[in-house]
Short mmCIF file of C-alpha atoms and ligand atoms in Angstrom, two decimals:
data_model
loop_
_atom_site.label_atom_id
_atom_site.label_comp_id
_atom_site.label_asym_id
_atom_site.label_seq_id
_atom_site.Cartn_x
_atom_site.Cartn_y
_atom_site.Cartn_z
CA MET A 1 17.62 -31.43 -49.42
CA SER A 2 15.93 -31.34 -46.05
CA THR A 3 16.02 -28.07 -44.18
CA PHE A 4 17.50 -27.73 -40.71
CA TYR A 5 14.94 -25.66 -38.83
CA ILE A 6 16.10 -23.93 -35.64
CA THR A 7 14.39 -21.46 -33.38
CA THR A 8 15.20 -19.33 -30.36
CA ALA A 9 12.78 -18.53 -27.57
CA ILE A 10 10.71 -15.50 -28.46
CA ASP A 11 11.63 -12.64 -26.14
CA TYR A 12 9.14 -10.93 -23.88
CA ALA A 13 8.20 -7.55 -25.25
CA ASN A 14 8.07 -5.93 -21.84
CA GLY A 15 11.54 -4.40 -21.80
CA SER A 16 14.66 -3.72 -23.79
CA PRO A 17 17.03 -6.47 -24.94
CA HIS A 18 19.67 -7.61 -22.45
CA LEU A 19 22.69 -9.86 -22.47
CA GLY A 20 20.64 -13.07 -22.12
CA HIS A 21 18.61 -12.20 -25.22
CA ALA A 22 21.74 -11.26 -27.13
CA TYR A 23 23.50 -14.49 -26.17
CA GLU A 24 20.70 -16.76 -27.27
CA LYS A 25 20.54 -15.06 -30.67
CA VAL A 26 24.30 -15.26 -31.11
CA LEU A 27 24.37 -18.93 -30.09
CA ALA A 28 21.57 -19.77 -32.53
CA ASP A 29 23.30 -17.75 -35.21
CA VAL A 30 26.58 -19.58 -34.69
CA ILE A 31 24.72 -22.88 -35.02
CA ALA A 32 22.89 -21.67 -38.13
CA ARG A 33 26.06 -20.40 -39.76
CA SER A 34 28.08 -23.52 -38.95
CA ARG A 35 25.38 -25.74 -40.46
CA ARG A 36 25.21 -23.60 -43.59
CA LEU A 37 29.00 -23.72 -43.89
CA CYS A 38 28.72 -27.51 -43.81
CA GLY A 39 26.33 -27.38 -46.76
CA THR A 40 23.03 -27.77 -44.91
CA GLN A 41 20.03 -25.68 -45.81
CA VAL A 42 18.92 -23.81 -42.71
CA HIS A 43 15.79 -22.01 -41.63
CA PHE A 44 16.40 -19.87 -38.57
CA LEU A 45 13.49 -18.30 -36.71
CA THR A 46 13.47 -15.84 -33.86
CA GLY A 47 10.85 -13.40 -32.68
CA LEU A 48 8.95 -11.56 -30.02
CA ASP A 49 6.36 -12.62 -27.43
CA GLU A 50 4.05 -9.63 -27.43
CA HIS A 51 0.92 -10.45 -25.44
CA GLY A 52 0.27 -10.55 -21.73
CA GLN A 53 -0.44 -8.61 -18.64
CA LYS A 54 2.96 -6.99 -18.26
CA VAL A 55 2.90 -5.61 -21.77
CA GLN A 56 -0.63 -4.36 -21.26
CA MET A 57 0.43 -2.64 -18.04
CA SER A 58 3.60 -1.13 -19.50
CA ALA A 59 1.62 0.37 -22.37
CA GLN A 60 -1.00 1.66 -19.96
CA LYS A 61 1.65 3.39 -17.87
CA LEU A 62 2.89 5.18 -20.96
CA GLY A 63 -0.65 6.02 -22.00
CA ILE A 64 -0.30 4.28 -25.37
CA GLU A 65 -1.95 1.33 -27.07
CA PRO A 66 -0.27 -2.04 -26.45
CA GLN A 67 0.27 -2.45 -30.18
CA GLN A 68 2.15 0.82 -30.36
CA PHE A 69 4.19 -0.23 -27.36
CA VAL A 70 5.20 -3.60 -28.82
CA ASP A 71 5.95 -2.04 -32.20
CA GLY A 72 8.59 0.07 -30.46
CA ILE A 73 10.04 -2.91 -28.60
CA ALA A 74 10.04 -5.04 -31.76
CA ALA A 75 12.04 -2.37 -33.56
CA GLU A 76 14.59 -2.43 -30.73
CA PHE A 77 14.93 -6.22 -30.76
CA GLN A 78 15.14 -6.36 -34.53
CA GLN A 79 17.81 -3.70 -34.51
CA MET A 80 19.75 -5.76 -31.99
CA CYS A 81 19.61 -8.76 -34.32
CA LYS A 82 20.88 -6.66 -37.18
CA THR A 83 23.69 -5.16 -35.15
CA LEU A 84 24.78 -8.56 -33.87
CA GLU A 85 24.92 -9.95 -37.43
CA ILE A 86 22.19 -12.48 -36.70
CA THR A 87 21.20 -14.31 -39.88
CA ASN A 88 17.63 -15.22 -38.96
CA ASP A 89 15.46 -16.02 -41.96
CA ASP A 90 12.25 -14.93 -40.30
CA TYR A 91 11.08 -12.88 -37.34
CA ILE A 92 7.75 -13.80 -35.84
CA ARG A 93 5.69 -11.48 -33.68
CA THR A 94 2.81 -13.02 -31.79
CA THR A 95 0.52 -10.14 -32.77
CA GLN A 96 0.87 -11.00 -36.45
CA PRO A 97 -2.30 -12.37 -38.08
CA ARG A 98 -0.41 -15.46 -39.36
CA HIS A 99 0.29 -16.39 -35.72
CA VAL A 100 -3.08 -15.46 -34.24
CA LYS A 101 -4.85 -17.59 -36.85
CA VAL A 102 -2.82 -20.71 -36.09
CA VAL A 103 -3.16 -20.34 -32.32
CA ARG A 104 -6.93 -20.14 -32.70
CA GLU A 105 -7.00 -23.15 -35.00
CA LEU A 106 -4.94 -25.18 -32.56
CA LEU A 107 -7.15 -24.21 -29.65
CA GLN A 108 -10.26 -25.13 -31.62
CA THR A 109 -8.80 -28.52 -32.58
CA LEU A 110 -8.01 -29.36 -28.97
CA PHE A 111 -11.38 -28.07 -27.78
CA ASP A 112 -13.21 -30.17 -30.37
CA LYS A 113 -11.24 -33.22 -29.27
CA GLY A 114 -12.26 -32.62 -25.68
CA ASP A 115 -8.73 -31.92 -24.50
CA ILE A 116 -9.71 -28.39 -23.46
CA TYR A 117 -12.58 -28.07 -20.99
CA ARG A 118 -14.22 -25.36 -18.89
CA ALA A 119 -14.06 -25.36 -15.10
CA ASP A 120 -13.94 -23.07 -12.09
CA TYR A 121 -10.61 -22.36 -10.61
CA ASN A 122 -10.09 -21.50 -6.95
CA GLY A 123 -6.65 -20.48 -6.01
CA TYR A 124 -4.05 -17.81 -5.76
CA TYR A 125 -2.79 -15.61 -8.53
CA SER A 126 0.53 -13.80 -8.95
CA THR A 127 0.20 -10.73 -11.13
CA ARG A 128 3.92 -10.36 -11.50
CA GLN A 129 4.36 -13.90 -12.85
CA GLU A 130 0.96 -13.94 -14.58
CA GLN A 131 0.25 -17.34 -13.12
CA PHE A 132 -1.72 -19.19 -10.51
CA VAL A 133 0.40 -20.26 -7.59
CA LEU A 134 -0.07 -23.06 -5.13
CA GLU A 135 -0.31 -22.90 -1.37
CA LYS A 136 2.52 -25.45 -1.12
CA GLU A 137 4.88 -22.99 -2.79
CA LYS A 138 4.86 -20.76 0.29
CA VAL A 139 8.15 -20.60 2.14
CA ASN A 140 7.80 -20.09 5.90
CA GLY A 141 4.20 -19.04 5.34
CA GLN A 142 5.20 -16.35 2.82
CA TRP A 143 4.93 -16.27 -0.94
CA PRO A 144 8.35 -16.27 -2.58
CA GLU A 145 9.36 -12.77 -3.60
CA ILE A 146 9.42 -13.56 -7.31
CA TYR A 147 5.62 -13.74 -7.22
CA GLY A 148 5.14 -10.16 -6.03
CA GLU A 149 1.60 -9.58 -4.79
CA VAL A 150 -0.46 -12.79 -4.55
CA THR A 151 -4.27 -12.63 -4.30
CA PRO A 152 -6.94 -15.31 -3.73
CA ILE A 153 -9.09 -15.77 -6.78
CA THR A 154 -12.05 -17.82 -8.03
CA GLU A 155 -12.84 -17.67 -11.69
CA PRO A 156 -14.13 -19.75 -14.53
CA GLY A 157 -11.66 -20.66 -17.19
CA TYR A 158 -10.46 -23.25 -19.64
CA PHE A 159 -8.08 -26.06 -18.92
CA PHE A 160 -5.93 -28.29 -21.05
CA LYS A 161 -5.78 -31.98 -20.13
CA LEU A 162 -2.08 -32.35 -19.53
CA SER A 163 -2.51 -35.14 -17.04
CA GLN A 164 -3.84 -37.68 -19.48
CA TYR A 165 -0.68 -37.47 -21.58
CA GLN A 166 1.80 -37.79 -18.72
CA ASN A 167 2.67 -41.45 -19.32
CA TRP A 168 2.99 -40.94 -23.01
CA LEU A 169 5.42 -38.06 -22.42
CA ILE A 170 7.56 -40.06 -20.01
CA SER A 171 7.87 -42.85 -22.57
CA HIS A 172 8.68 -40.41 -25.33
CA ILE A 173 11.49 -38.82 -23.34
CA LYS A 174 12.89 -42.17 -22.27
CA ALA A 175 12.75 -43.51 -25.82
CA ASN A 176 14.46 -40.41 -27.25
CA PRO A 177 17.55 -39.73 -25.17
CA ASP A 178 18.61 -37.00 -27.61
CA PHE A 179 15.40 -35.06 -27.15
CA ILE A 180 16.95 -32.81 -24.52
CA PHE A 181 20.51 -31.51 -24.73
CA PRO A 182 22.52 -31.51 -22.52
CA ARG A 183 21.60 -34.93 -21.17
CA PHE A 184 21.63 -33.94 -17.53
CA ARG A 185 18.59 -31.74 -18.16
CA GLN A 186 16.58 -34.79 -19.17
CA LYS A 187 16.86 -36.12 -15.64
CA GLN A 188 15.41 -32.91 -14.34
CA VAL A 189 12.42 -33.29 -16.63
CA LEU A 190 11.84 -36.92 -15.65
CA GLU A 191 12.12 -35.91 -12.03
CA PHE A 192 9.40 -33.31 -12.56
CA LEU A 193 7.24 -35.96 -14.23
CA LYS A 194 7.38 -38.20 -11.16
CA GLU A 195 4.68 -36.00 -9.61
CA PRO A 196 1.22 -36.13 -11.19
CA LEU A 197 0.68 -33.26 -13.64
CA ASN A 198 -2.12 -30.79 -13.02
CA ASP A 199 -4.19 -29.75 -15.98
CA LEU A 200 -3.03 -26.43 -17.37
CA SER A 201 -5.07 -23.29 -17.07
CA ILE A 202 -4.92 -21.77 -20.52
CA SER A 203 -7.20 -18.76 -20.36
CA ARG A 204 -7.76 -15.45 -18.64
CA PRO A 205 -11.02 -13.55 -18.56
CA ARG A 206 -10.90 -10.77 -21.08
CA GLU A 207 -11.88 -8.12 -18.52
CA ARG A 208 -8.66 -8.78 -16.63
CA LEU A 209 -6.42 -9.38 -19.63
CA SER A 210 -7.52 -7.88 -22.89
CA TRP A 211 -4.12 -8.00 -24.60
CA GLY A 212 -4.17 -11.56 -25.87
CA ILE A 213 -5.63 -13.92 -28.44
CA ALA A 214 -9.33 -14.61 -27.92
CA LEU A 215 -10.38 -18.24 -27.53
CA PRO A 216 -12.24 -19.19 -30.71
CA PHE A 217 -14.90 -21.07 -28.73
CA ASP A 218 -15.41 -18.39 -26.08
CA GLU A 219 -14.50 -14.84 -26.96
CA ASN A 220 -14.84 -13.70 -23.33
CA PHE A 221 -11.49 -15.27 -22.67
CA VAL A 222 -8.00 -14.86 -24.07
CA THR A 223 -5.24 -17.47 -24.12
CA TYR A 224 -2.67 -17.36 -21.41
CA VAL A 225 0.98 -16.87 -22.25
CA TRP A 226 2.30 -20.37 -23.03
CA PHE A 227 -0.38 -21.54 -25.38
CA ASP A 228 0.17 -18.39 -27.38
CA ALA A 229 3.97 -18.17 -27.17
CA LEU A 230 4.95 -21.79 -27.81
CA THR A 231 2.80 -22.02 -30.90
CA ASN A 232 5.04 -19.47 -32.66
CA TYR A 233 7.47 -22.22 -33.65
CA TYR A 234 4.73 -23.90 -35.62
CA SER A 235 2.70 -20.93 -36.82
CA ALA A 236 5.74 -19.38 -38.50
CA VAL A 237 6.30 -22.38 -40.77
CA LYS A 238 2.91 -24.08 -40.97
CA ASP A 239 2.47 -23.04 -44.59
CA SER A 240 6.03 -23.72 -45.70
CA GLY A 241 6.02 -27.32 -44.54
CA LEU A 242 9.14 -26.93 -42.40
CA TRP A 243 7.61 -28.33 -39.24
CA PRO A 244 8.92 -30.11 -37.14
CA ALA A 245 11.84 -28.05 -35.86
CA ASP A 246 15.22 -29.70 -35.51
CA PHE A 247 16.18 -27.66 -32.45
CA HIS A 248 14.47 -25.23 -30.13
CA ILE A 249 17.19 -23.20 -28.44
CA ILE A 250 16.04 -22.04 -25.03
CA GLY A 251 17.37 -21.00 -21.64
CA LYS A 252 17.18 -23.36 -18.69
CA ASP A 253 14.45 -21.33 -16.99
CA ILE A 254 11.86 -22.21 -19.65
CA LEU A 255 12.60 -25.91 -20.07
CA VAL A 256 10.36 -27.20 -17.28
CA PRO A 257 7.49 -27.07 -17.61
CA PRO A 258 6.83 -25.08 -20.81
CA HIS A 259 9.11 -26.62 -23.42
CA ALA A 260 9.55 -30.08 -21.97
CA ILE A 261 5.97 -30.65 -20.79
CA TYR A 262 3.36 -28.29 -22.26
CA TRP A 263 4.73 -28.05 -25.78
CA PRO A 264 5.23 -31.76 -26.54
CA ILE A 265 1.82 -32.53 -25.08
CA MET A 266 0.09 -29.74 -27.01
CA LEU A 267 1.56 -31.02 -30.25
CA HIS A 268 0.92 -34.66 -29.54
CA ALA A 269 -2.67 -33.98 -28.56
CA ALA A 270 -3.17 -32.07 -31.81
CA GLY A 271 -1.68 -34.93 -33.81
CA LEU A 272 1.38 -32.92 -34.86
CA PRO A 273 4.97 -34.12 -34.90
CA LEU A 274 7.24 -33.09 -32.04
CA PRO A 275 10.39 -30.98 -32.37
CA LYS A 276 13.39 -33.26 -32.71
CA ALA A 277 15.32 -31.70 -29.85
CA LEU A 278 15.60 -28.97 -27.26
CA LEU A 279 18.96 -27.29 -26.78
CA VAL A 280 19.04 -25.81 -23.31
CA HIS A 281 21.65 -23.21 -22.52
CA GLY A 282 22.61 -21.86 -19.13
CA PHE A 283 22.41 -18.37 -17.75
CA TRP A 284 24.77 -15.47 -17.80
CA THR A 285 25.31 -14.21 -14.32
CA MET A 286 27.12 -11.16 -13.16
CA SER A 287 29.53 -11.95 -10.38
CA GLY A 288 27.45 -14.98 -9.57
CA ASP A 289 24.10 -13.18 -9.43
CA LYS A 290 21.33 -14.06 -11.78
CA MET A 291 20.88 -11.18 -14.16
CA SER A 292 17.49 -9.64 -14.08
CA LYS A 293 15.98 -6.33 -14.78
CA SER A 294 14.79 -5.84 -11.25
CA ALA A 295 18.29 -6.42 -9.87
CA GLY A 296 19.38 -3.50 -12.03
CA ASN A 297 22.57 -5.19 -13.15
CA THR A 298 21.82 -5.79 -16.79
CA ILE A 299 24.65 -5.05 -19.14
CA LYS A 300 23.52 -3.37 -22.30
CA PRO A 301 24.98 -5.80 -24.81
CA LEU A 302 24.99 -3.30 -27.58
CA ASP A 303 27.12 -0.89 -25.57
CA ILE A 304 29.90 -3.44 -25.35
CA ALA A 305 29.46 -4.49 -28.95
CA GLN A 306 29.58 -0.88 -30.01
CA GLN A 307 32.65 -0.07 -27.99
CA TYR A 308 34.73 -3.16 -28.74
CA GLY A 309 33.23 -4.45 -31.95
CA VAL A 310 30.35 -6.82 -32.61
CA ASP A 311 32.61 -9.72 -33.57
CA ALA A 312 34.69 -9.40 -30.41
CA PHE A 313 31.48 -9.47 -28.39
CA ARG A 314 30.23 -12.54 -30.25
CA TYR A 315 33.61 -14.18 -29.77
CA PHE A 316 33.53 -13.59 -26.04
CA LEU A 317 30.01 -15.00 -25.60
CA ILE A 318 30.81 -18.15 -27.51
CA ARG A 319 34.34 -18.60 -26.12
CA GLU A 320 33.37 -18.12 -22.51
CA MET A 321 30.14 -20.12 -22.26
CA ASN A 322 30.13 -23.89 -22.26
CA VAL A 323 26.65 -24.42 -23.75
CA GLY A 324 24.44 -25.82 -21.03
CA GLN A 325 26.43 -24.40 -18.10
CA ASP A 326 26.16 -20.95 -16.54
CA SER A 327 28.83 -18.34 -17.10
CA ASP A 328 29.83 -15.16 -15.43
CA PHE A 329 29.99 -11.93 -17.34
CA SER A 330 32.13 -8.98 -16.41
CA LEU A 331 34.00 -6.33 -18.28
CA GLU A 332 37.22 -7.70 -16.77
CA LEU A 333 36.58 -11.16 -18.19
CA PHE A 334 35.67 -9.66 -21.52
CA LEU A 335 38.79 -7.51 -21.62
CA ALA A 336 41.01 -10.38 -20.55
CA ARG A 337 40.00 -12.39 -23.62
CA TYR A 338 39.84 -9.36 -25.86
CA ASN A 339 43.37 -8.31 -25.01
CA SER A 340 45.04 -11.70 -25.03
CA GLU A 341 43.25 -13.84 -27.61
CA LEU A 342 41.99 -11.18 -29.98
CA ALA A 343 44.27 -8.13 -29.82
CA ASN A 344 47.51 -9.94 -28.98
CA ASP A 345 47.31 -13.36 -30.55
CA LEU A 346 45.21 -12.65 -33.63
CA GLY A 347 45.33 -8.90 -34.24
CA ASN A 348 49.07 -8.57 -33.76
CA LEU A 349 49.75 -11.53 -36.00
CA VAL A 350 47.81 -9.93 -38.83
CA SER A 351 49.64 -6.60 -38.34
CA ARG A 352 52.99 -8.32 -38.27
CA LEU A 353 52.34 -10.23 -41.45
CA LEU A 354 51.14 -7.15 -43.32
CA ASN A 355 54.09 -5.18 -42.10
CA MET A 356 56.70 -7.80 -42.95
CA GLY A 357 55.00 -8.72 -46.22
CA GLY A 358 55.24 -5.11 -47.31
CA ARG A 359 58.81 -4.76 -46.18
CA TYR A 360 60.29 -8.05 -47.37
CA ALA A 361 58.08 -9.23 -50.23
CA GLY A 362 56.66 -6.13 -51.91
CA GLY A 363 53.23 -6.79 -50.37
CA ILE A 364 52.71 -10.02 -52.29
CA VAL A 365 52.45 -13.40 -50.54
CA PRO A 366 55.44 -15.45 -51.73
CA ALA A 367 55.46 -19.12 -52.66
CA VAL A 368 56.71 -21.78 -50.24
CA ALA A 369 60.37 -22.33 -51.05
CA ILE A 370 61.63 -24.67 -48.35
CA GLU A 371 60.16 -26.94 -45.71
CA GLU A 372 62.02 -27.64 -42.49
CA ALA A 373 61.24 -28.52 -38.91
CA PRO A 374 59.37 -25.28 -38.03
CA GLU A 375 57.13 -25.68 -41.08
CA GLN A 376 56.48 -29.32 -40.22
CA ALA A 377 55.59 -28.32 -36.68
CA LEU A 378 53.04 -25.73 -37.78
CA LYS A 379 51.46 -28.07 -40.30
CA SER A 380 51.24 -30.84 -37.72
CA LEU A 381 49.57 -28.48 -35.31
CA TRP A 382 46.91 -27.71 -37.91
CA ASP A 383 46.53 -31.43 -38.57
CA ILE A 384 45.71 -31.91 -34.91
CA VAL A 385 43.35 -28.96 -34.70
CA VAL A 386 41.34 -29.29 -37.90
CA PRO A 387 39.61 -32.65 -37.28
CA GLU A 388 38.21 -31.25 -34.05
CA LEU A 389 36.53 -28.19 -35.50
CA ILE A 390 33.40 -29.47 -37.21
CA PRO A 391 32.67 -32.16 -34.59
CA ALA A 392 32.92 -29.42 -31.93
CA CYS A 393 30.20 -27.52 -33.81
CA GLU A 394 28.05 -30.60 -34.18
CA LYS A 395 28.26 -31.26 -30.46
CA PHE A 396 27.61 -27.59 -29.60
CA GLN A 397 31.06 -27.42 -28.06
CA PHE A 398 31.79 -24.12 -29.76
CA HIS A 399 33.95 -22.89 -26.88
CA LEU A 400 36.28 -25.86 -27.39
CA GLY A 401 36.44 -25.20 -31.12
CA LEU A 402 37.51 -21.63 -30.41
CA GLU A 403 40.06 -22.82 -27.89
CA LYS A 404 41.60 -25.05 -30.57
CA ILE A 405 41.65 -22.24 -33.09
CA ASN A 406 43.36 -20.01 -30.54
CA THR A 407 45.93 -22.73 -29.91
CA PHE A 408 46.62 -22.77 -33.62
CA ILE A 409 46.90 -18.97 -33.82
CA ARG A 410 49.38 -19.03 -30.96
CA GLY A 411 51.21 -21.73 -32.91
CA ILE A 412 51.51 -19.38 -35.88
CA ASN A 413 52.91 -16.71 -33.58
CA ARG A 414 55.41 -19.19 -32.20
CA TYR A 415 56.36 -20.14 -35.72
CA ALA A 416 56.94 -16.47 -36.59
CA GLU A 417 59.15 -16.09 -33.50
CA THR A 418 61.13 -19.19 -34.42
CA ARG A 419 61.62 -18.16 -38.02
CA ALA A 420 62.20 -14.50 -37.12
CA PRO A 421 61.79 -13.12 -40.66
CA TRP A 422 63.33 -9.82 -39.56
CA LYS A 423 66.59 -11.67 -38.93
CA LEU A 424 66.37 -13.74 -42.09
CA ALA A 425 65.93 -10.50 -44.07
CA LYS A 426 69.39 -9.40 -43.00
CA SER A 427 71.10 -12.57 -44.19
CA GLU A 428 72.92 -12.89 -47.53
CA ASP A 429 72.44 -16.68 -47.61
CA PRO A 430 70.00 -17.68 -50.43
CA GLU A 431 68.59 -20.41 -48.21
CA ASP A 432 67.62 -17.73 -45.74
CA ARG A 433 65.77 -15.91 -48.51
CA ALA A 434 63.85 -19.17 -49.11
CA ARG A 435 63.12 -19.39 -45.38
CA LEU A 436 61.97 -15.79 -45.31
CA ASP A 437 59.57 -16.27 -48.22
CA THR A 438 58.32 -19.51 -46.74
CA SER A 439 57.72 -17.94 -43.36
CA LEU A 440 55.52 -15.24 -44.91
CA ALA A 441 53.66 -17.84 -46.96
CA PHE A 442 53.11 -20.02 -43.88
CA MET A 443 51.90 -17.13 -41.76
CA ALA A 444 49.51 -16.09 -44.54
CA GLU A 445 48.20 -19.61 -45.02
CA GLY A 446 47.86 -20.09 -41.27
CA LEU A 447 45.86 -16.90 -41.05
CA ARG A 448 43.69 -17.89 -43.99
CA LEU A 449 42.81 -21.12 -42.20
CA ALA A 450 42.23 -19.40 -38.86
CA ALA A 451 39.96 -16.79 -40.47
CA THR A 452 38.08 -19.56 -42.29
CA ALA A 453 37.62 -21.54 -39.09
CA LEU A 454 36.39 -18.46 -37.19
CA VAL A 455 33.81 -17.30 -39.70
CA HIS A 456 30.73 -18.68 -37.92
CA VAL A 457 31.63 -16.72 -34.80
CA MET A 458 33.32 -13.63 -36.25
CA PRO A 459 31.90 -13.21 -39.76
CA SER A 460 33.12 -9.64 -40.34
CA ILE A 461 36.56 -10.10 -38.84
CA SER A 462 36.98 -13.26 -40.88
CA ALA A 463 36.06 -11.50 -44.11
CA GLN A 464 38.31 -8.61 -43.18
CA ILE A 465 41.33 -10.83 -42.53
CA LEU A 466 40.79 -12.67 -45.79
CA GLN A 467 40.50 -9.40 -47.63
CA LEU A 468 43.74 -8.16 -46.06
CA LEU A 469 45.37 -11.33 -47.42
CA GLY A 470 43.88 -10.76 -50.86
CA GLN A 471 41.45 -13.67 -50.46
CA PRO A 472 37.69 -13.95 -51.08
CA PRO A 473 35.33 -14.42 -48.12
CA VAL A 474 34.34 -17.94 -47.00
CA THR A 475 30.99 -19.32 -48.03
CA GLN A 476 31.49 -22.98 -47.14
CA TRP A 477 33.93 -25.12 -45.20
CA ALA A 478 34.27 -28.03 -47.60
CA GLY A 479 37.69 -27.87 -49.22
CA GLU A 480 38.57 -24.61 -47.44
CA LEU A 481 40.09 -26.02 -44.28
CA GLU A 482 42.96 -27.88 -45.91
CA TRP A 483 46.51 -26.66 -45.61
CA THR A 484 47.20 -25.26 -49.11
CA PRO A 485 49.74 -22.40 -49.18
CA LYS A 486 49.40 -22.11 -52.91
CA ARG A 487 45.96 -20.62 -52.35
CA VAL A 488 47.43 -17.56 -50.67
CA LYS A 489 50.43 -17.35 -53.00
CA GLY A 490 50.45 -14.16 -55.07
CA GLY A 491 47.73 -12.56 -52.91
CA THR A 492 48.13 -8.83 -52.44
CA LEU A 493 48.59 -7.97 -48.80
CA ALA A 494 47.02 -4.81 -47.49
CA GLU A 495 49.38 -2.24 -46.07
CA LYS A 496 48.17 -2.31 -42.52
CA ALA A 497 45.14 -2.85 -40.32
CA ILE A 498 44.26 -2.71 -36.66
CA LEU A 499 41.59 -5.34 -36.11
CA PHE A 500 41.21 -5.02 -32.36
CA PRO A 501 42.12 -1.54 -31.14
CA ARG A 502 43.36 -1.37 -27.57
CA PRO A 503 40.57 -0.05 -25.39
CA GLN A 504 41.12 3.31 -23.75
CA THR A 505 40.29 1.90 -20.35
CA GLU A 506 43.10 -0.62 -20.46
CA LYS A 507 45.56 -0.20 -17.62
N1 LIG B 5 8.79 -15.15 -23.83
C1 LIG B 5 9.35 -16.25 -23.11
C2 LIG B 5 9.77 -17.38 -24.03
C3 LIG B 5 8.69 -17.92 -24.91
S1 LIG B 5 9.34 -19.11 -25.98
C4 LIG B 5 8.00 -19.82 -26.66
C5 LIG B 5 10.59 -15.78 -22.36
N2 LIG B 5 11.11 -14.60 -22.74
S2 LIG B 5 12.40 -13.91 -22.05
O1 LIG B 5 12.57 -12.65 -22.72
O2 LIG B 5 12.24 -13.87 -20.63
O3 LIG B 5 13.60 -14.85 -22.32
C6 LIG B 5 13.99 -15.14 -23.65
C7 LIG B 5 15.16 -16.11 -23.65
O4 LIG B 5 16.29 -15.46 -23.05
C8 LIG B 5 14.89 -17.37 -22.82
O5 LIG B 5 15.34 -18.53 -23.49
C9 LIG B 5 15.68 -17.14 -21.56
O6 LIG B 5 16.15 -18.33 -20.98
C10 LIG B 5 16.86 -16.33 -22.11
N3 LIG B 5 17.53 -15.59 -21.07
C11 LIG B 5 16.98 -14.63 -20.27
N4 LIG B 5 17.93 -14.24 -19.38
C12 LIG B 5 19.08 -14.93 -19.57
C13 LIG B 5 20.38 -14.89 -19.04
N5 LIG B 5 20.71 -14.12 -18.03
N6 LIG B 5 21.33 -15.68 -19.61
C14 LIG B 5 21.06 -16.44 -20.70
N7 LIG B 5 19.86 -16.49 -21.24
C15 LIG B 5 18.80 -15.91 -20.59
O7 LIG B 5 11.05 -16.49 -21.49
#
């Protein structure tokens, strides 16, 4: 069986994890889990981008070695992955020997081919962005603020011949319309490619930047960020034969030029296959502002996850964001979904079932005893919802999948209201006893299906619900998403559970 290989961007090791980092991991994890549930073998890579000027400077400020500094940051990022239930199979750090070796080999190959050459560079350099900047980027005679201090500079260095591959890249993108998802991003790339590409400066003199991978053909220089960072996707799997990747999951800020221009050209020039596709997600903003460390408005994702539960946090990220678009994050928006879709619709339903099951059926899920219009209606609702679920995953429309599941959960609540087991329990009519048993069986089966359908997004909550129903956890979707009340029949219901406690701050 072929392996579905997905990656996230590797995070910069110059600060603590923030919401953007958390989101990308959760999105990749939801993709990885949904593919595994469909029976595909998955290899999921994430990691840390540890070299560069900023890291070197941060370590210097603290008076420690860069390696010690990045070790601390790596521990923080890896802990975040663990907390967020990320099922990555590997974690690559660009200071690892396995990575350094492959970067050097790649550089040597391209140098030997003549695609990397030495030249003098005259220009301007932004320390904050660790990049050369062009005069034409000035706005009203000033450098844009994102560049920080910009200084004129002349220095020898090494360049990669991007320009000679420009036409090849344009044809590749045009011939592979699925290379960039969503489609509208492809236009942006082609637009960028209308201008002639400059060759890429790939080195920094060691005296200015020591914290990097030395060029194998000139040890006085180290590689500049992108040549080092992008290669992680390949270096991590070179020996396991998993290259090429099926999807690189990245944010929109690093599509053009790094992932859409540099990376394909680097690979092509080295005679390596290209990744099959790039999945480009949008940005989380806070009240419309781009989140950034300097703006001081970063939400500590783990604080929210800790306070309201990791699965609720994952649910919110996936429910709220239409992959590819931007989304706003606020505690109000989080709480709105938490209270209505999780605590009310799902959590209350579970509590009600456990409560009524204990009261009216001795805590054992009864068999279906009658089927009338309300039962037909609930089954039909599932029949409408279920065919949409896996296609939504395949098209990365996870938010729509969750919307459908929520519609179904609300349908189960409506069914419970219509059947009103608490009224049926008071009746002497044997048919009402059959209706009562059936209503408990239908609620239990509905919840089994909902928990099964939610498992890629809320793995712990799903397992917990199934356990409360006396069911085993889900390991695959095949055969598990069919309406089969006899599966839940005879299951021992737990006494009670509060899945989504009401937050203290709620008004
Ligand atoms: N180190 C580079 C990537 C190298 S990949 C070969 C980098 N690191 S980063 O830490 O700045 O960003 C890591 C990922 O997080 C990127 O895909 C970026 O788009 C994403 N996000 C950073 N802020 C974000 C939001 N506010 N919202 C969503 N994702 C964002 O770039």
